[in-house]
XYZ file of C-alpha atoms in Angstrom:
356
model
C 51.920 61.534 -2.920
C 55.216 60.425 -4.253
C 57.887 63.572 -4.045
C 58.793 63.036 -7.635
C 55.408 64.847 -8.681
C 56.781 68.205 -7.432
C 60.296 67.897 -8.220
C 61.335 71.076 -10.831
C 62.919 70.147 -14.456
C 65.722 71.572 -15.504
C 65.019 74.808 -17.267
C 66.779 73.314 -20.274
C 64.358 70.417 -20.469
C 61.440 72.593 -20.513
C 62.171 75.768 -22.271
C 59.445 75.917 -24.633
C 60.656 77.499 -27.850
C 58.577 80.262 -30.072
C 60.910 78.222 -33.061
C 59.428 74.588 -31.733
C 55.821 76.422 -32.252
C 56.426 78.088 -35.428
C 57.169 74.447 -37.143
C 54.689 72.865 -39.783
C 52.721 69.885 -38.236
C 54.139 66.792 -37.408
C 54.414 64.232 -40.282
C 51.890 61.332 -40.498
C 52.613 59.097 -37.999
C 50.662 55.607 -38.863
C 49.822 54.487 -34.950
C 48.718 57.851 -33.742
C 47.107 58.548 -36.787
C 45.056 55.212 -36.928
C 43.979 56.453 -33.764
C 42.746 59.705 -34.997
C 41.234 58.222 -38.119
C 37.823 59.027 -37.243
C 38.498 62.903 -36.311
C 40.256 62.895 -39.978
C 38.133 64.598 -43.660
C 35.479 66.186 -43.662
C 33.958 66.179 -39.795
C 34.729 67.850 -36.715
C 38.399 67.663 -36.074
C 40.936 67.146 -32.794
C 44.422 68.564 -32.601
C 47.113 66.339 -30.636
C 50.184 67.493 -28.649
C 52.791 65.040 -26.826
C 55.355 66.752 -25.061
C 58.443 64.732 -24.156
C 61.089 66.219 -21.909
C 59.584 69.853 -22.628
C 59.641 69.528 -26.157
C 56.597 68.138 -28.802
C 57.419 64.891 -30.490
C 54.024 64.821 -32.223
C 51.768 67.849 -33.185
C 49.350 67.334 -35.297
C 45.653 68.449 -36.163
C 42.569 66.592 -37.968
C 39.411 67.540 -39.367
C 37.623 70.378 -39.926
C 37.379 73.721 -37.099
C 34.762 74.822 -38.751
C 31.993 72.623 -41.241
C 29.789 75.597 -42.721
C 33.486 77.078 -44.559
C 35.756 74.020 -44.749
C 38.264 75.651 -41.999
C 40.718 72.699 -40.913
C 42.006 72.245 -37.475
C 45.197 73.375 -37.056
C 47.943 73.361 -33.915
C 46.504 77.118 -33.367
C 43.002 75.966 -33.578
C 41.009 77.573 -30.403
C 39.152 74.927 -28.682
C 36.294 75.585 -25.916
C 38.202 73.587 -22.985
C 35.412 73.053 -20.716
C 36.067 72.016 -17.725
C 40.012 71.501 -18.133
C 39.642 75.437 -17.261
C 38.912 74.536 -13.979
C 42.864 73.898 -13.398
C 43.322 78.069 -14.291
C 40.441 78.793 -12.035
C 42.584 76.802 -9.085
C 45.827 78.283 -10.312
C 44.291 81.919 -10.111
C 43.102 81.049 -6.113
C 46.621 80.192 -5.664
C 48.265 83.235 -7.210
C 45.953 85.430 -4.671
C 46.936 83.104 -1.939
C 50.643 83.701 -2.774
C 49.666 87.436 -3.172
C 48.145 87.272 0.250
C 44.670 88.557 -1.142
C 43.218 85.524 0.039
C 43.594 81.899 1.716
C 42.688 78.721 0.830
C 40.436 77.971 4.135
C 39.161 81.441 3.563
C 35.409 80.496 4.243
C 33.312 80.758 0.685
C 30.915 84.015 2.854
C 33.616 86.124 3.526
C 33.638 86.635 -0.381
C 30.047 85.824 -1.003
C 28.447 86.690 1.965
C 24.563 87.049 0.449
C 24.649 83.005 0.015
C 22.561 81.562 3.086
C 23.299 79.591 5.781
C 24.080 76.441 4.054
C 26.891 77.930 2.857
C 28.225 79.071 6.363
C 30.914 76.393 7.227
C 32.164 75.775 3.055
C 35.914 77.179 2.612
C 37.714 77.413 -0.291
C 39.866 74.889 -0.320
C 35.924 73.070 -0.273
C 35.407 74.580 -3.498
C 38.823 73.456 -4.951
C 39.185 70.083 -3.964
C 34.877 69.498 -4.791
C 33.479 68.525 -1.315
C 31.974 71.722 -0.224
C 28.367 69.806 -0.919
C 26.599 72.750 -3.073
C 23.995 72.135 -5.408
C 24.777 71.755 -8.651
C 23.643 74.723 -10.871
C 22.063 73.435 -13.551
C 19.397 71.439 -12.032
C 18.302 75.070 -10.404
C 17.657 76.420 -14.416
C 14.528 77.037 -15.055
C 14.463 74.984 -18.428
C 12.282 76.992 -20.565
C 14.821 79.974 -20.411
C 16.988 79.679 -23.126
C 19.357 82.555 -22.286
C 22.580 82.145 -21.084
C 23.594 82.336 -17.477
C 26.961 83.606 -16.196
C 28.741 82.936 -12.768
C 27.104 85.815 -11.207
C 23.672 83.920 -11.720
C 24.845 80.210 -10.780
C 25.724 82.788 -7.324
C 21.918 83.928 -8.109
C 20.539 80.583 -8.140
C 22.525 79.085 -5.380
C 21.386 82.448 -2.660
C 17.772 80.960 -3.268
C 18.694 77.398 -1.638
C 19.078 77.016 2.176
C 20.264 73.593 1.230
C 23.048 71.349 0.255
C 23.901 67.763 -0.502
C 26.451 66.971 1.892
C 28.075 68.449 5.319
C 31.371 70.571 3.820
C 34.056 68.571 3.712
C 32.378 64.763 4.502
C 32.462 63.831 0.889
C 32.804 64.318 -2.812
C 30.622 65.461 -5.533
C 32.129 66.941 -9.121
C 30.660 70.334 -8.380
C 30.521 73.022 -11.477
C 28.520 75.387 -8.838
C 32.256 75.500 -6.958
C 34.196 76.650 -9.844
C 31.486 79.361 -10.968
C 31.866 80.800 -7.445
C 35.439 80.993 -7.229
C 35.942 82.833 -10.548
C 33.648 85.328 -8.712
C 35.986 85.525 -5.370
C 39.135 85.540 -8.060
C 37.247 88.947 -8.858
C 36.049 90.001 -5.682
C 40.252 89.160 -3.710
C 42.193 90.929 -7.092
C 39.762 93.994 -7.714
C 39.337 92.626 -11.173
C 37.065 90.846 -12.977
C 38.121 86.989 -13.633
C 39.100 86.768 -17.230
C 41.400 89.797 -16.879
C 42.924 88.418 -14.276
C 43.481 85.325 -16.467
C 44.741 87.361 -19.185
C 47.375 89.446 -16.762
C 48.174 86.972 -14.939
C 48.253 83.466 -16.219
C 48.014 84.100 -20.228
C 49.670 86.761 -21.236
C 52.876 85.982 -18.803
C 53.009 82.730 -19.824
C 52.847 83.731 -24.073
C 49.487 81.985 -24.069
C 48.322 84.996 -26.266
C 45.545 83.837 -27.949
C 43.913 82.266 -24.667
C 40.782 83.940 -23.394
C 38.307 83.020 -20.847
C 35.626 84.103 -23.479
C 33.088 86.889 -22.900
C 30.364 87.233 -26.112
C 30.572 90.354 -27.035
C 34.320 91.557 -25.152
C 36.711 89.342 -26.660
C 37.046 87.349 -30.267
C 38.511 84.273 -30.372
C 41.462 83.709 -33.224
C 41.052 80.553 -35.232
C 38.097 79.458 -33.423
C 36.890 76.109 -33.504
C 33.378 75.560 -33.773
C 31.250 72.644 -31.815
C 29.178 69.579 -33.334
C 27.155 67.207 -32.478
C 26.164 63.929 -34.457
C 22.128 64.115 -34.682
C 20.004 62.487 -36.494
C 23.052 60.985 -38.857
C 24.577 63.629 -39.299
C 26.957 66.530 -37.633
C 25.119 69.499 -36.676
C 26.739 72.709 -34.619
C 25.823 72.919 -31.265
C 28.719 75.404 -29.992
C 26.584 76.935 -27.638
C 24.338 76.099 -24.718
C 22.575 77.954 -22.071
C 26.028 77.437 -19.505
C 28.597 78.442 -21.994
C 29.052 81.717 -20.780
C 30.006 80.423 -16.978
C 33.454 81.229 -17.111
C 35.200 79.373 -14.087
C 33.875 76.027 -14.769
C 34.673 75.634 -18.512
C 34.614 79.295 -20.573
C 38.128 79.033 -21.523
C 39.352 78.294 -24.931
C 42.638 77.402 -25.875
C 44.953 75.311 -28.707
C 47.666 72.763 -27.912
C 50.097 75.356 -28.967
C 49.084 77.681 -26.079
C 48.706 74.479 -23.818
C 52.230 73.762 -24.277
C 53.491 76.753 -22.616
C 50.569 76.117 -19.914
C 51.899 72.781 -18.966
C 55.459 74.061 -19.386
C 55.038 76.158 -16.392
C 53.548 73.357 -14.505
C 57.101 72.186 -14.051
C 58.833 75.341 -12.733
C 58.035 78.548 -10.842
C 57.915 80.617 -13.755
C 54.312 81.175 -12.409
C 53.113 79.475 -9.357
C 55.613 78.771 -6.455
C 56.910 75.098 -5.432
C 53.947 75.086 -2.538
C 51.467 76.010 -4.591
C 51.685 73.329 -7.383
C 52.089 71.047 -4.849
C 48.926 72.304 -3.434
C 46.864 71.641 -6.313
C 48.647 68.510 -7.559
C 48.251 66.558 -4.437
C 45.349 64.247 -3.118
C 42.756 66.656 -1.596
C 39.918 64.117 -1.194
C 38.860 60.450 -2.982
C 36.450 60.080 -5.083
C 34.050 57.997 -6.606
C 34.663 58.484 -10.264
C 36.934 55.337 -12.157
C 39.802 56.066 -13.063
C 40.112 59.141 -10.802
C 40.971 57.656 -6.995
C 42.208 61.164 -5.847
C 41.362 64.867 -6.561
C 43.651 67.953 -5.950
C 43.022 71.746 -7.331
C 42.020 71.434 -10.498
C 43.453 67.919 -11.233
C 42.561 64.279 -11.330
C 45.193 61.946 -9.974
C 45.878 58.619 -11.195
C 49.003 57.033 -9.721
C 51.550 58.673 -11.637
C 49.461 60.638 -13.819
C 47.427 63.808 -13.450
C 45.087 64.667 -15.971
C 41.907 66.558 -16.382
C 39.106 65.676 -19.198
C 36.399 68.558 -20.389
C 33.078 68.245 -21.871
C 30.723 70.804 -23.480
C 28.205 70.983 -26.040
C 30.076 70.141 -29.239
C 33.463 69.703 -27.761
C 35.634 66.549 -25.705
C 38.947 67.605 -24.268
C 41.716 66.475 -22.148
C 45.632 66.600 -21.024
C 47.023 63.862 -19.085
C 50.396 64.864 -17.686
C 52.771 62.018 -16.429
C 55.540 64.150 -14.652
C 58.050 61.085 -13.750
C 58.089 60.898 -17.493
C 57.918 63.818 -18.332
C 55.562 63.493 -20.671
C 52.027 64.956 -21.839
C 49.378 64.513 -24.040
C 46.910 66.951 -25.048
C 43.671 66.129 -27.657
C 41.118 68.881 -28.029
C 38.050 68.590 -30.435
C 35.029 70.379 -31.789
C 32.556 67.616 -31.066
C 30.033 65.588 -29.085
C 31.780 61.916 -29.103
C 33.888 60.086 -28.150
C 35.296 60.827 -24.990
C 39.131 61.137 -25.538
C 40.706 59.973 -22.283
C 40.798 56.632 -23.358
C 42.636 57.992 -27.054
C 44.931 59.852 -24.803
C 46.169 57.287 -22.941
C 46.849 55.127 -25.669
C 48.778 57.758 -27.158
C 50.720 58.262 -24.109
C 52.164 54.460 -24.298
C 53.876 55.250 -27.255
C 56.220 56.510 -25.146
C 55.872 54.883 -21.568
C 56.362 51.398 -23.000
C 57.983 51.820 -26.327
C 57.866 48.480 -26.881
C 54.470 47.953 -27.302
């Protein structure tokens, strides 16, 4: 992995300013926003942050947040992120690693220990990098239950199979059982539960106040953006299904204001040390997925860039980060299709080859 990837910025270059927040939207900007044209009117929306040496260049929300009321999207628009949680689900392991509460080849039974003997050679760092071989969760549902599960069933589910797909640590396979588990040792190794610990230690540090890893019930989310899906013709909400409450695969939601300060501290030790973010931004294992050769902690890597994407019921996310650059883009929407990787990356060479 080139060294460049963990080199820190100058704290001038990425200071991320409460006044570079409080700013109106960017003005119309004819390329990105011929991108965007289908997210704009009267349908489910997308916000879009690029961040260029530490400060956004374009900011700009589309569509609607909510259909029923006529709510538009907005920079502080709360998005369902899906699985780009998964990268504060790593960054929480690696907080209690630097605590010494836990360590990354930790194995997964000395936190869990009623999961059978499948489970008995999986680590951690199995669970991070996706190549501990568990089942995957929601082929164990029982279909005709419509009630939501929460990480302390997909741990539920997975006690009742003496199996797995793999040996631990022979291959890869995308693995939303992993994640669901580790927000339960995050709880287990801090004495907390896991979205407090978020909140203590990740959110509310970093200014990322109105970022929750969202309990029904506990929390409400400000300026919420609701999920769609196109049926039928039309857009009808579908914001929840029966694995939106599993927190440590996907149950945080966020804006692109919030993100900001997130991938702000990706450059710096304001949170996590030096070690750590090169923990999780480095090659753990390949993989078989395009466009993803190599996955660390909570990250895709792609050459120079390292990105996640997120998909839920009603909602396509995803932040692609190209540190050499230092640049990032962020889109977040409230709906089934399309998948905006492909947007993001177009976005992005705007500014890697500005004369395109």
């Amino acid at each position: 992995m080139p060294q460049w990837m963990f080199q820190l910025a100058a704290p001038c270059l990425l200071a991320f300013s409460a006044a570079a927040m409080a700013r109106p939207p960017a003005p119309a900007d004819r390329g990105i926003d011929a991108l965007m044209q289908g997210y704009d009117g009267q349908v489910p929306g997308a916000s879009v942050l690029v961040l260029k040496d530490g400060q956004p260049v374009f900011r700009r929300s589309y569509g609607l947040a909510v259909m029923e009321d006529g709510t538009p999207a907005s920079p502080s628009s709360n998005y369902r992120l899906a699985s780009v949680s998964k990268q504060f689900t790593a960054a929480a392991v690696l907080l209690l690693a630097e605590d010494g509460k836990l360590g990354i080849d930790d194995p997964l039974k000395k936190w869990l220990p009623s999961l059978p003997a499948a489970a008995d050679a999986m680590t951690l760092r199995h669970l991070l990098s996706h190549t501990s071989g568990l089942l995957d969760y929601e082929g164990l549902m029982d279909p005709a239950d419509t009630r939501q599960v929460h990480d302390s069933d997909v741990l539920g589910l997975l006690e009742k199979q003496d199996r797995r797909y793999f040996a631990p640590g022979s291959d890869y396979r995308y693995s939303n059982s992993g994640y669901a588990l580790l927000a339960l040792v995050v709880g287990k190794a801090s004495g907390s539960d896991f979205a407090s610990f978020l909140r203590q230690r990740i959110f509310l540090p970093l200014g990322m106040a109105n970022t929750w890893a969202h309990q029904d019930g506990v929390d409400d989310i400000p300026d919420r953006a609701y999920g769609y899906s196109r049926m039928e013709g039309r857009w009808q909400r579908t914001d929840q299904s029966p694995t939106s409450a599993v927190l440590g695969d996907g149950g945080i939601y966020s804006s692109i204001d919030d993100l900001a300060r997130w991938d702000a501290a990706l450059y710096d030790e304001r949170l996590l040390r030096h070690r750590s973010l090169q923990l999780a931004f480095s090659p753990a294992t390949k993989t078989h997925e395009p466009d993803v050769p190599y996955y660390g902690f909570g990250w895709r890597i792609n050459g120079g860039a390292l990105w996640h994407s997120g998909e839920s019921i009603g909602f396509r996310n995803v932040i692609v980060r190209y540190p050499k650059q230092r640049l990032t883009v962020i889109v977040l929407s409230n709906r089934n299709e399309p998948e905006p990787y492909p947007l993001a990356v177009g976005i992005a060479r705007r500014w890697l080859d500005p004369a395109r």
